[in-house]
Coordinates of C-alpha atoms in Angstrom, one line a residue:
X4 CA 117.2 37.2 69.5
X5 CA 115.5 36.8 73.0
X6 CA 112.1 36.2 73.7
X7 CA 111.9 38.8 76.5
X8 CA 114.0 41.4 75.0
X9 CA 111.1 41.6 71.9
X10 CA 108.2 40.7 73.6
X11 CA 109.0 43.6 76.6
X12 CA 108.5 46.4 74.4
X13 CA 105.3 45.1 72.4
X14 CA 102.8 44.4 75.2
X15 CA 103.8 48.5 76.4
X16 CA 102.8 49.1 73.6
X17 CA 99.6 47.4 73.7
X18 CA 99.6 48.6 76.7
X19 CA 99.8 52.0 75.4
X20 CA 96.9 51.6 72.9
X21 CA 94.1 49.5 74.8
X22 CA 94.2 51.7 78.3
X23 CA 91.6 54.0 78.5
X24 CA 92.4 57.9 78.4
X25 CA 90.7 60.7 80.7
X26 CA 88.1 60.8 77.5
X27 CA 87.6 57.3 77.8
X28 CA 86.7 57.9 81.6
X29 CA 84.4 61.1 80.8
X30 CA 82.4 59.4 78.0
X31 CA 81.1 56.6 81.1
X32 CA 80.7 58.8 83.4
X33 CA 77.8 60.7 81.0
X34 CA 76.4 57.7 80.2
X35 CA 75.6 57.2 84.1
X36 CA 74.3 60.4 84.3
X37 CA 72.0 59.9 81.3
X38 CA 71.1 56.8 83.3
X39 CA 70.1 58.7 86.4
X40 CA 67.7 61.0 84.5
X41 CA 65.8 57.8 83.2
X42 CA 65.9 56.3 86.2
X43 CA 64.3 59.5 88.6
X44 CA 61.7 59.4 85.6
X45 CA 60.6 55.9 86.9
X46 CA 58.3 56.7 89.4
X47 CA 59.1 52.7 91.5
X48 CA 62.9 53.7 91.3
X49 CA 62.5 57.0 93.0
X50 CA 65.5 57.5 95.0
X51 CA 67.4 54.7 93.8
X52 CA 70.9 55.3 92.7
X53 CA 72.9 54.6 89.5
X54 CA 76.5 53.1 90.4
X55 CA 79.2 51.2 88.3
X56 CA 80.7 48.3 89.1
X57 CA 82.9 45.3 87.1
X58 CA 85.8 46.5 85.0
X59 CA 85.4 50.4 85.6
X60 CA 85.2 50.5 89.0
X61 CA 87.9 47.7 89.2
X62 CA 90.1 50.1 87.0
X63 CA 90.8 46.9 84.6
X64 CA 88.6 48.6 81.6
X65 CA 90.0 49.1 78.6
X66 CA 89.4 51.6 76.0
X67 CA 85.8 50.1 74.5
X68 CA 85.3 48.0 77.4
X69 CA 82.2 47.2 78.6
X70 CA 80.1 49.5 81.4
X71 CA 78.3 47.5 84.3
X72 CA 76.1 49.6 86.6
X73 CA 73.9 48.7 89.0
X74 CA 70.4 50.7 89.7
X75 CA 70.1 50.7 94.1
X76 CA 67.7 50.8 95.5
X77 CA 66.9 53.4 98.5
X78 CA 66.8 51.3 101.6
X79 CA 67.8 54.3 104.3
X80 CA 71.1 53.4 106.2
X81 CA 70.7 49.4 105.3
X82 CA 71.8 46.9 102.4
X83 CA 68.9 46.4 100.2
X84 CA 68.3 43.0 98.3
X85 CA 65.3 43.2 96.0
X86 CA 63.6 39.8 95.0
X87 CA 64.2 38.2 91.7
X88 CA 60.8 38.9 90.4
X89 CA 61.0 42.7 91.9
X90 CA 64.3 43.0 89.8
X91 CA 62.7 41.5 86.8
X92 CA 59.9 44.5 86.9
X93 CA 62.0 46.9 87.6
X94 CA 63.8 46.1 84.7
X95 CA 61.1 46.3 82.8
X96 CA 59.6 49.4 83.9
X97 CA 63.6 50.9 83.0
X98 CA 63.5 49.3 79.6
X99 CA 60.1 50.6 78.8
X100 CA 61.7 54.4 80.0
X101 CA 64.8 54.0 78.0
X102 CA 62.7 53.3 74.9
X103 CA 60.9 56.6 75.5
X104 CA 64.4 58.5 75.7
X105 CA 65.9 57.3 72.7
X106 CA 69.3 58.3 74.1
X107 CA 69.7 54.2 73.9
X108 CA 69.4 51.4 71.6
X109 CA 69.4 47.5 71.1
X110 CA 67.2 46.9 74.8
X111 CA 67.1 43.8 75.6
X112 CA 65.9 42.4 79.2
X113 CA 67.3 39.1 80.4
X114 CA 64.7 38.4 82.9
X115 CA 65.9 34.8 83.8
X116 CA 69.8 34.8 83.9
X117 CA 71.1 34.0 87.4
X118 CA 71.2 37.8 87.9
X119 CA 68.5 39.4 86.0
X120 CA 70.1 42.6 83.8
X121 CA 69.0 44.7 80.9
X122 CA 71.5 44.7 78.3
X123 CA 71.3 47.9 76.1
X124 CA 73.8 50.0 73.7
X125 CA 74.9 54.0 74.0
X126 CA 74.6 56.5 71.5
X127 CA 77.9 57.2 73.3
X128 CA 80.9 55.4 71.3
X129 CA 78.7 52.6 70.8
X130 CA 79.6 51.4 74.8
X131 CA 77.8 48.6 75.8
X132 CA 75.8 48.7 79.2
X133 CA 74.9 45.9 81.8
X134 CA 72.1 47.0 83.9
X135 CA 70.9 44.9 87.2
X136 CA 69.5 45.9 90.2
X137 CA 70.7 45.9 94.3
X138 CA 74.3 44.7 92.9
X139 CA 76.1 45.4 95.7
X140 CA 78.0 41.9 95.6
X141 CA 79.4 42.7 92.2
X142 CA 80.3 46.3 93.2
X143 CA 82.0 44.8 96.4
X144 CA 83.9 42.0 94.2
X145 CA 85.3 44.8 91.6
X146 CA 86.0 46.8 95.0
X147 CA 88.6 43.5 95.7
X148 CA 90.3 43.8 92.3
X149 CA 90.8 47.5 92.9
X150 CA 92.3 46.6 96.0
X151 CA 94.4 43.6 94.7
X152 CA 95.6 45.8 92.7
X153 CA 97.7 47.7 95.2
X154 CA 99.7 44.3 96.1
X155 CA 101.6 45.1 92.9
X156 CA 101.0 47.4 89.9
X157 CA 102.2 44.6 87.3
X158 CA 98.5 43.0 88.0
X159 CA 96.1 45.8 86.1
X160 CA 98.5 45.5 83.0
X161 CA 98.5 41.6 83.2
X162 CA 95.1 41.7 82.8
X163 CA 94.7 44.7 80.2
X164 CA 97.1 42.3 78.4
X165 CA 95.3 39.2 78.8
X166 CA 91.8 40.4 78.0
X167 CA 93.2 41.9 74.7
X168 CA 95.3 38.1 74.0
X169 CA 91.5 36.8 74.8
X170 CA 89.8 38.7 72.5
X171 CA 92.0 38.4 69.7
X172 CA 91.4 34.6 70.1
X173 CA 88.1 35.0 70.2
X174 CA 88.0 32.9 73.5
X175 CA 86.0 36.2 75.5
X176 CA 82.7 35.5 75.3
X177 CA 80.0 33.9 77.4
X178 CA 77.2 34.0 75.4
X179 CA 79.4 31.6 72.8
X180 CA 80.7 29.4 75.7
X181 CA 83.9 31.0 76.6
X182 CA 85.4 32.9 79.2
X183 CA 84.1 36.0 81.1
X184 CA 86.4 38.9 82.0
X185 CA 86.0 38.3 85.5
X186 CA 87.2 34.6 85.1
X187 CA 90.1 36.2 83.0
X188 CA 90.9 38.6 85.7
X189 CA 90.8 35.6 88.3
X190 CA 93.1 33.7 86.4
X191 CA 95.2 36.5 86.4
X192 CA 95.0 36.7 90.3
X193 CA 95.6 32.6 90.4
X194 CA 98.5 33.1 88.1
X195 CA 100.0 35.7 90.3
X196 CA 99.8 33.3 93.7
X197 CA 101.2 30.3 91.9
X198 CA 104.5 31.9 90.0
X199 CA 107.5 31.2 92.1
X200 CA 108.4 33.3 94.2
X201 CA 104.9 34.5 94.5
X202 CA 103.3 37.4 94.2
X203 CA 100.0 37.6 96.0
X204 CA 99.4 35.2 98.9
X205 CA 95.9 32.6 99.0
X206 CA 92.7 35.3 99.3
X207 CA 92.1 33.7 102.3
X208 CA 95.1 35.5 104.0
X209 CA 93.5 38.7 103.2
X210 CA 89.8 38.2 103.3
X211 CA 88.9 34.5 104.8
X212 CA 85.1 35.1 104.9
X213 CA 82.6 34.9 102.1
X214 CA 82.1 38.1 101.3
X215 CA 79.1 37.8 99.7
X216 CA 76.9 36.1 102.5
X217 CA 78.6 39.0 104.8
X218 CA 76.9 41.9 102.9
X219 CA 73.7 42.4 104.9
X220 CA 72.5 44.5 108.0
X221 CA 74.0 48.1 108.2
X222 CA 75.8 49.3 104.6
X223 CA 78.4 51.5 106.3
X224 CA 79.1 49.0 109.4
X225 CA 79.6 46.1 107.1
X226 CA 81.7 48.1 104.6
X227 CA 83.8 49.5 107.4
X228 CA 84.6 46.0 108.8
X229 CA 85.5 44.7 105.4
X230 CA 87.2 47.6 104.5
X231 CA 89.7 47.2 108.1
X232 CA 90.1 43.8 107.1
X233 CA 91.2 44.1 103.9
X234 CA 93.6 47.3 104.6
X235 CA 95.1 45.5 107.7
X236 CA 96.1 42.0 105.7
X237 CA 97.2 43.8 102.6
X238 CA 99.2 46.1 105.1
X239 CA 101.0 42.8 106.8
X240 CA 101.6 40.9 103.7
X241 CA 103.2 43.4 102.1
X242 CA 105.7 44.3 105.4
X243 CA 106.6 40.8 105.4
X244 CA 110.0 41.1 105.2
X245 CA 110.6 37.3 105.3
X246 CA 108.5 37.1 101.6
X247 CA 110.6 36.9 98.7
X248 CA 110.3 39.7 96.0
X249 CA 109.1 39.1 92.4
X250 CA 111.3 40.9 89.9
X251 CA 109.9 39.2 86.7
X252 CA 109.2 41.8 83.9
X253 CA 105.6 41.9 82.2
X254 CA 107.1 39.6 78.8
X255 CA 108.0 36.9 81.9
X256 CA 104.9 36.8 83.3
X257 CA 102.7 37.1 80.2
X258 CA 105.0 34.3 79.0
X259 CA 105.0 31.9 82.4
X260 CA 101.1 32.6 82.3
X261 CA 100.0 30.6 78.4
X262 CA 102.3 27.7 79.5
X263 CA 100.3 28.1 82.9
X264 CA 97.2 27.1 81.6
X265 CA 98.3 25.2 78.1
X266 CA 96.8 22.0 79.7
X267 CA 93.7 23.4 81.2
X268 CA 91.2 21.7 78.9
X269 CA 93.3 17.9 80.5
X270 CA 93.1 19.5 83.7
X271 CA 89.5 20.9 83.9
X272 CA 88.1 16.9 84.3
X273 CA 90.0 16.6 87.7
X274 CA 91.1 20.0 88.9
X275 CA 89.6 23.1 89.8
X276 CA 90.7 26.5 89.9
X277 CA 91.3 28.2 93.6
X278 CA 92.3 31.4 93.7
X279 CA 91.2 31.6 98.0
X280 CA 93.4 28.7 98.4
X281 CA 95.8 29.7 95.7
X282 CA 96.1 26.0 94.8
X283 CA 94.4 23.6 91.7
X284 CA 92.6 21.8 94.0
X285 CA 90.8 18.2 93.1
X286 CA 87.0 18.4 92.7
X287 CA 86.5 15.0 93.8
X288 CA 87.7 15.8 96.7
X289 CA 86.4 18.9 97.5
X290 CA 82.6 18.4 98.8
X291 CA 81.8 22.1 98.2
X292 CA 81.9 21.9 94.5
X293 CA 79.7 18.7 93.9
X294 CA 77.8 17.3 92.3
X295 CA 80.2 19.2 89.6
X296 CA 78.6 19.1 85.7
X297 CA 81.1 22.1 84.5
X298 CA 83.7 22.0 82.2
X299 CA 85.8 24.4 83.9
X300 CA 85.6 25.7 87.3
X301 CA 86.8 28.5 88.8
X302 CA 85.6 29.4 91.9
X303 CA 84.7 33.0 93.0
X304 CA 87.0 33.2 95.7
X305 CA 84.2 36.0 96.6
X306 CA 80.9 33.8 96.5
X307 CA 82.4 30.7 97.4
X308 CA 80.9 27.8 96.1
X309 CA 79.8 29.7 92.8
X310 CA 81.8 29.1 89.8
X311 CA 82.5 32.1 87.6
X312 CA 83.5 29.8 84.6
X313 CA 80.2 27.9 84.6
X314 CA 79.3 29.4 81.1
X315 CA 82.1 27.3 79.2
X316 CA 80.9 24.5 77.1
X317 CA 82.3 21.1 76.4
X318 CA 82.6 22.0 73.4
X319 CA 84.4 25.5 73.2
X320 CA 86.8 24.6 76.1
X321 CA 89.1 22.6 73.7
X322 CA 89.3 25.6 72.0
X323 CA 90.7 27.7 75.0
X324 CA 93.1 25.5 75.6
X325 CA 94.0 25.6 72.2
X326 CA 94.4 29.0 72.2
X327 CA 96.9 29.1 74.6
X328 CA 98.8 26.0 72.7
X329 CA 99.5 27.7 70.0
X330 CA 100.5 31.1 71.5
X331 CA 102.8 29.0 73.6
X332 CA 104.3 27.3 70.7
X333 CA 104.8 30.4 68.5
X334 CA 106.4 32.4 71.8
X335 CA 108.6 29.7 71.7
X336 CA 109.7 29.3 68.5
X337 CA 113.1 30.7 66.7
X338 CA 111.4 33.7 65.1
X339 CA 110.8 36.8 67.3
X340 CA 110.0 40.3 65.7
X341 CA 106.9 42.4 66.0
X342 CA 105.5 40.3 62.9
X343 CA 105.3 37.7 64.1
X344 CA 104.3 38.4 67.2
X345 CA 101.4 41.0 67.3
X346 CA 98.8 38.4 65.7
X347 CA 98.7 35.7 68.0
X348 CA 98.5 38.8 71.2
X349 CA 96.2 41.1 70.2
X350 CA 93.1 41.6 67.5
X351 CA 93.7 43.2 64.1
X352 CA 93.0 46.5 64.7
X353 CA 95.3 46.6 67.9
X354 CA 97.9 44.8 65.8
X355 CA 97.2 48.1 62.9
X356 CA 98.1 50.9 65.0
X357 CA 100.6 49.5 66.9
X358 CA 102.7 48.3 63.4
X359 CA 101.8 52.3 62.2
X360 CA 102.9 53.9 65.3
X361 CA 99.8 55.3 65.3
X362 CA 99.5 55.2 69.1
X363 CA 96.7 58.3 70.4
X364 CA 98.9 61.0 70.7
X365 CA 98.4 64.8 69.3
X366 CA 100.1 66.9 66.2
X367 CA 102.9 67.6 67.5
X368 CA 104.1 64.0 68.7
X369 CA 103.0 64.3 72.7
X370 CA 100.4 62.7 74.4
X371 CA 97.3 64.8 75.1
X372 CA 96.8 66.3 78.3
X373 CA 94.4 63.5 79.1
X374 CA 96.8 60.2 78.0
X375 CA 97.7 57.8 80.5
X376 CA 101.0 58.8 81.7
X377 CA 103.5 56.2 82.3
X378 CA 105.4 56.3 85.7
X379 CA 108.5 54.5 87.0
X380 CA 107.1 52.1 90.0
X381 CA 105.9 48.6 89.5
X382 CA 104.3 48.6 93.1
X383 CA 101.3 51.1 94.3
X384 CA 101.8 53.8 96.7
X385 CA 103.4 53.5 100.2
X386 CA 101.5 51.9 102.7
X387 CA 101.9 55.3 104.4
X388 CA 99.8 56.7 101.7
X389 CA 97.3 54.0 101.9
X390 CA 96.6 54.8 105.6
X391 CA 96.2 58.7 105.1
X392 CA 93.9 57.7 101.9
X393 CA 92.1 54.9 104.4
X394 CA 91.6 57.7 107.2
X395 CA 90.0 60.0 104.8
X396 CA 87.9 57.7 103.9
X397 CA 86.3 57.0 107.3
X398 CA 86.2 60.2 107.8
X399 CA 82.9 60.1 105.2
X400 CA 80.2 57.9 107.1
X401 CA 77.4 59.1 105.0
X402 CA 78.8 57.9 101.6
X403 CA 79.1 54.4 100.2
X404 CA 82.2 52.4 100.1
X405 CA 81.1 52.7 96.2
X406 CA 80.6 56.2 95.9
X407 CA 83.7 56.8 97.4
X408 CA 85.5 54.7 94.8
X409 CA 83.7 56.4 92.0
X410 CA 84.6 60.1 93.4
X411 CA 87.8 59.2 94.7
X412 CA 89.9 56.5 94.4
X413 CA 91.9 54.9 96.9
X414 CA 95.1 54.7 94.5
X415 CA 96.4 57.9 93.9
X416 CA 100.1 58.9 93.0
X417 CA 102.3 61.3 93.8
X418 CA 103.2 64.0 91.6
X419 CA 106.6 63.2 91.9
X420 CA 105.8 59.8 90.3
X421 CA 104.9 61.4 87.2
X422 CA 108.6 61.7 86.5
X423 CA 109.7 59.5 83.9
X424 CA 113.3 57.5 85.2
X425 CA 115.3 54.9 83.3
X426 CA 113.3 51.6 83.0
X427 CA 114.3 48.9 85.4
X428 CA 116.6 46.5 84.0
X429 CA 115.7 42.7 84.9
X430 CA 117.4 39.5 83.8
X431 CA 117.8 38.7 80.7
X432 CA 118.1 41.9 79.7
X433 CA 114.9 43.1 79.0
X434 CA 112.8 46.1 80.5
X435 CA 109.9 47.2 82.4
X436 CA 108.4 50.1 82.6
X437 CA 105.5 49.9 85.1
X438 CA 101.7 50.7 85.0
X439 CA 100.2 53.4 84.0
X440 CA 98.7 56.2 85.7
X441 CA 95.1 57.6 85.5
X442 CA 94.6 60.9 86.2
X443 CA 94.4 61.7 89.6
X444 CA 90.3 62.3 90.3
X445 CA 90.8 63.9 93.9
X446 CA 92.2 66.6 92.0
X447 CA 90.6 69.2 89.8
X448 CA 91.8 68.5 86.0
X449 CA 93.1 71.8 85.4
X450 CA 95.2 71.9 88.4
X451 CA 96.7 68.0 88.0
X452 CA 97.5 69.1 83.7
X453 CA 99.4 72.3 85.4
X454 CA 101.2 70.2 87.7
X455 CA 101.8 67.1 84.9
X456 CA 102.9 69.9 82.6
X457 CA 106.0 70.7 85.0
X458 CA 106.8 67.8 86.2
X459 CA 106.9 65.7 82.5
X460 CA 108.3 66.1 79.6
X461 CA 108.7 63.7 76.7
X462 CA 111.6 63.6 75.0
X463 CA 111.8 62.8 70.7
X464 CA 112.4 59.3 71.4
X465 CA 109.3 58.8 73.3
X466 CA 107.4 59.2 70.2

């Protein structure tokens, strides 16, 4: 049987269990705002405001993903950057405030990473927090994955999909000498500008300064100028007319990525990973990453030089790369069924409810009003919409690039998209079905349920 034709139809539906419903969404959202009553309690962080960033403002989070937030601090109309030490006792002085809450649990302050950050647990689902302080780079950087994002739809699921693989090989983990999520993500990205024909260009063609060393003077003028930037190359590569289409379905691409990186632990010695250049480029020759004493670098196409992979150790990166052996060689192999399948691409309990058909949906076999719905485009709205949502924006000088994000999202959807159409047929014969949608958060929930309520309806063999 064909690889594609059984693989297609598996990683939807780990798809379908790992992306976060409207719940999922909520249950962050009051963790922030348990969060902000600490932090106006704090009589030095008076002011100061509590906004996500990472995975959840990235929209790449899945269902018990992580929650990163940054505490900012009031600095009128300019971008503030607190000293280390500052951050380090303002931690503190939040840790010691939490404590007296008792809302959270397992504080623990890591005053000397490279970006200090107090690491605690909620009472809600158990979601684990990363707090730091002045993090505009990393809000900015998930900002850029949003926005990646509407290049094509097919990237968010990508890396839903590869985050799950990750985890169920246990190669997810920093603290054990593995990979971050953001490294994950970027290989994602790198993946996506090397397949053939491509589908992202080099960051460079659509953001050629380092972002990070831009953020300072005036928040909204900076964030306006990287905001045109961004909007105007995104706009041109994706009217090239000249550029090729991709048409490869998610099993192709999840498939073309493991043999991708099979021989990354024989690779890592020589080459580095450049998702600005969207090339492996050599470290020797490349000045701004020596003296080099990683095993694996990525480079934050963001914060060039910094490596984002600079946690992985000698000795776990054998172990990556073996990872992505052997889920090479079993894709491969003559036996295809769910089976056989499911455990080398996602973790046990995954694997459980997806061989029960136990997938979140309500009594009477439909998704609950506050499921992910899933809609009929592999690419994000027109560029049409994108300017009207872009205009709107601009039109809010008082509110943070951030803020906006977190109230409402540049990638909305149509209610018309809601309708579900035949699947796309691709070679080989297997299917793709697109991205899910979040709920639309411009809208009120009661009116976006009225409108999904007339305009879907699922059918007994969605079930």
């Amino acid at each position: 049987m064909n690889l594609y034709s059984v693989l297609e139809p598996i990683l939807l539906d780990v798809i379908k269990v790992i992306s976060p419903l409207q719940a999922d969404r909520e249950t962050r959202l009051a963790i922030m705002s348990e969060l902000r009553d600490v932090v106006v309690s704090v009589e030095s962080l008076r002011g100061a405001t509590v906004e996500p960033f990472g995975s959840f403002l990235s929209n790449l989070f899945t269902r018990g993903g992580d929650l990163d937030i940054s505490v900012d601090l009031p600095n009128s109309s300019y971008i503030s950057s607190a000293g280390k030490k500052r951050k380090q006792n303002l931690l503190g002085e939040l840790q010691r405030a939490l404590r007296k809450r008792g809302e959270f649990r397992k504080l623990q302050l890591i005053a000397n990473a490279r970006v200090p950050i107090l690491k605690l647990e909620s009472n809600h689902q158990n979601i684990s927090c990363d707090i730091s302080i002045d993090n505009m780079a990393g809000q900015m950087k998930s900002i850029f994955l949003f926005w990646i994002n509407e290049i094509d739809g097919r990237f968010r699921n990508m890396v839903l999909l590869v985050k799950e693989w990750a985890k169920a090989h246990n190669i997810n983990n920093p603290k054990n000498g593995t990979l971050n999520s953001y490294s994950l993500s970027l290989l994602v990205v790198f993946h996506f500008q090397t397949c053939v024909p491509a589908i992202f260009p080099p960051l460079r063609d659509i953001y050629s300064q380092n972002l990070v060393a831009e953020l300072q003077g005036v928040r909204a003028v900076v964030e306006g100028n990287i905001r045109e930037t961004w909007t105007t190359n995104i706009a041109r590569f994706r009217s090239d007319k000249r550029r090729k289409i991709n048409r490869s379905s998610l099993s192709e691409l999840f498939h073309s990525f493991i043999a991708k990186f099979c021989a990354i632990s024989s690779k890592a010695s020589e080459l580095g990973i450049c998702p600005f250049t969207g090339r492996w480029e050599l470290i020797e020759s490349n000045m701004r990453w020596l003296p080099n004493n990683h095993s694996l670098f990525i480079e934050d196409p963001f914060e060039r030089p910094a490596n984002c992979a600079r946690a992985v150790s000698a000795k776990q990166l054998p172990r990556i790369s073996e990872a992505f052996e052997k889920t090479h060689f079993r894709l491969n192999s003559a036996i295809h069924d769910q089976n056989s399948l499911l455990p080398i691409l996602t973790r046990p309990q995954t694997s459980i409810i997806i061989s029960r058909g136990r997938h979140p949906r309500s009594n009477n076999g439909r998704y609950p009003k506050s499921q992910t719905l899933v809609h009929n485009s592999v690419h994000s709205p027109s560029p049409v919409q994108h300017q009207t949502q872009n205009k709107r924006l601009e039109n809010r000088p008082s509110t943070s690039m951030v803020q906006q994000f977190h109230t409402q999202p540049v990638q909305q959807y149509n209610v018309q998209q809601l309708n579900v159409q035949p699947v796309q047929r691709y070679p080989h014969g297997q299917h793709y079905q697109g991205q899910p949608v979040q709920q639309n958060e411009g809208q009120p929930a009661r009116q976006y349920r009225s409108q999904a309520r007339r305009k879907w309806r699922p059918k007994p063999s969605d079930k």
